PDB file of C-alpha atoms in Angstrom:
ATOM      1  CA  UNK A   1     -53.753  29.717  24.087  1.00  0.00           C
ATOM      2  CA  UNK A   2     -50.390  30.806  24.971  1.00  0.00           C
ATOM      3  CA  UNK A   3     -47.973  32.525  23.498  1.00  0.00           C
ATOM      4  CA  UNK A   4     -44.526  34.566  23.973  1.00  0.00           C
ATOM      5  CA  UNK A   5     -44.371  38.209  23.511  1.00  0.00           C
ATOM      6  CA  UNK A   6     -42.460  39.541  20.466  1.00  0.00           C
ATOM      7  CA  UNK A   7     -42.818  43.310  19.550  1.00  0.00           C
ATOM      8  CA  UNK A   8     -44.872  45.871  20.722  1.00  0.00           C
ATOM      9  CA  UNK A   9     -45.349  49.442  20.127  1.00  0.00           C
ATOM     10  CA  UNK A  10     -46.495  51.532  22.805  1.00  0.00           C
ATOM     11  CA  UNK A  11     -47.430  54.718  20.606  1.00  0.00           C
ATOM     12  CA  UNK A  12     -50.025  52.230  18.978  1.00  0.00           C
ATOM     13  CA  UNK A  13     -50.741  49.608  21.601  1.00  0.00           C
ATOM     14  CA  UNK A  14     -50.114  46.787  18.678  1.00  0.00           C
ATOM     15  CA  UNK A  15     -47.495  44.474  17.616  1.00  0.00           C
ATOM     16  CA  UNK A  16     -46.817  40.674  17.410  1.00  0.00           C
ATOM     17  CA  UNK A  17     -46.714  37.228  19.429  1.00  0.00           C
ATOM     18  CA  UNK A  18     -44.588  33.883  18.848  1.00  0.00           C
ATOM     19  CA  UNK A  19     -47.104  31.113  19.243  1.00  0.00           C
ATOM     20  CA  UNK A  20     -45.300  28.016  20.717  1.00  0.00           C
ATOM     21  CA  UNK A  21     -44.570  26.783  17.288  1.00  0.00           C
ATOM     22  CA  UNK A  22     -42.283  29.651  16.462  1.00  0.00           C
ATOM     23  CA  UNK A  23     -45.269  31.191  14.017  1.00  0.00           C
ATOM     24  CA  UNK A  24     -45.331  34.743  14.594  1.00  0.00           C
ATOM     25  CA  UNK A  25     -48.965  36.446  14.522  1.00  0.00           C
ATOM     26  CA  UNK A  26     -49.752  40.276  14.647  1.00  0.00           C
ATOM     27  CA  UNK A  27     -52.107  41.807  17.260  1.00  0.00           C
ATOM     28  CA  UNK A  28     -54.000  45.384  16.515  1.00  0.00           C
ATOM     29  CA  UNK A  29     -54.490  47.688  19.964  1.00  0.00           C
ATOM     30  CA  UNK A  30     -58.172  46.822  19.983  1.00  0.00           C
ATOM     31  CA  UNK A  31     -57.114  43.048  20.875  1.00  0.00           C
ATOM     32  CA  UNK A  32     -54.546  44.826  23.289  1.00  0.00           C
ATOM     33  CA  UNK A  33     -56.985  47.261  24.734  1.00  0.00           C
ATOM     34  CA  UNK A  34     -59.357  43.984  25.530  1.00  0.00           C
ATOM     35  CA  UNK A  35     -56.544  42.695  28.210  1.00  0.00           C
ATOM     36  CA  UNK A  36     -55.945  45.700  30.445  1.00  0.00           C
ATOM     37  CA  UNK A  37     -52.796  45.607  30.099  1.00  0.00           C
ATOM     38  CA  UNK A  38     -50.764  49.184  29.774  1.00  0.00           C
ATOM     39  CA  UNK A  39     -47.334  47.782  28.672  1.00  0.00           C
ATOM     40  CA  UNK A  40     -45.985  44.636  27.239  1.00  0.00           C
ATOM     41  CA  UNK A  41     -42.513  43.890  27.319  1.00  0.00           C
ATOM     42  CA  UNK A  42     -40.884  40.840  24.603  1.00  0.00           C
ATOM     43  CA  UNK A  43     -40.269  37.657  26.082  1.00  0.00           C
ATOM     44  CA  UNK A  44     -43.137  38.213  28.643  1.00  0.00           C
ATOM     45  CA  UNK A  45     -45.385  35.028  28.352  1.00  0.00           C
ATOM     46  CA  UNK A  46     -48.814  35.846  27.448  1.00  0.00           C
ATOM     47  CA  UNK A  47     -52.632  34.252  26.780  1.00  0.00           C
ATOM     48  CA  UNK A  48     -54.448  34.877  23.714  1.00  0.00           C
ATOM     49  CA  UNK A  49     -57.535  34.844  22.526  1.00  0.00           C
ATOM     50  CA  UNK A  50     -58.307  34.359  18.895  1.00  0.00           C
ATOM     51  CA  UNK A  51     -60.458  33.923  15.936  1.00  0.00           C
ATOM     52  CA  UNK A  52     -59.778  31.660  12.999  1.00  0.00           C
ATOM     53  CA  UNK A  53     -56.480  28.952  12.411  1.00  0.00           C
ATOM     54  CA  UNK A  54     -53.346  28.979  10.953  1.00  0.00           C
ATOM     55  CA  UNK A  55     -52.722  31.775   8.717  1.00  0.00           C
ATOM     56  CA  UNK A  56     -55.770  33.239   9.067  1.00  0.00           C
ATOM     57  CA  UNK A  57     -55.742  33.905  12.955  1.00  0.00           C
ATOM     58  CA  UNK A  58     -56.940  36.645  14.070  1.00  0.00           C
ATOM     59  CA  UNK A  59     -55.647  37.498  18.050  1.00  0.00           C
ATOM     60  CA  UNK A  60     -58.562  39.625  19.859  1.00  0.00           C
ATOM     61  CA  UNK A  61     -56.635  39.623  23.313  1.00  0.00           C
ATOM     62  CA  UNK A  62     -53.937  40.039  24.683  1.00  0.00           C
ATOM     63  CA  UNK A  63     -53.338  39.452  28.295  1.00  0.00           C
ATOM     64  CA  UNK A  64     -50.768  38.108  30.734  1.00  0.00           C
ATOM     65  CA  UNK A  65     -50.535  34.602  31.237  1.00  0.00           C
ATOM     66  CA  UNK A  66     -51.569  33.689  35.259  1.00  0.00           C
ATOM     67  CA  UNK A  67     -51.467  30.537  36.687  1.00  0.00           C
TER      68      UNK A  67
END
């Protein structure tokens, strides 16, 4: 899944995504950690992986998105 980077805070590697839909959708540093990523800037486009739908989703990476 894709989605558009939002906030971020480097002191605790989490913050949030804008899925394509506009919904925003928090990510904890664990998800972040799982990408290799060291920095994440907003606007940057991004993939996700997740758990769950909707409200309940649950992002468990965090990653740039490659094509």
């Amino acid at each position: 899944m894709q989605a558009t980077s939002y906030t971020y805070d480097p002191e605790t590697r989490t913050g949030s995504v804008l899925l394509d839909d506009g919904t925003a959708v928090d990510f904890d540093a664990p998800a972040f950690d799982a990408g290799g990523l060291r920095l994440l800037r907003p606007g940057q486009r991004v993939r996700i992986e997740g758990e769950g739908e909707g409200g309940g989703l649950r992002i468990t990476l965090v990653t740039l998105q490659t094509f």
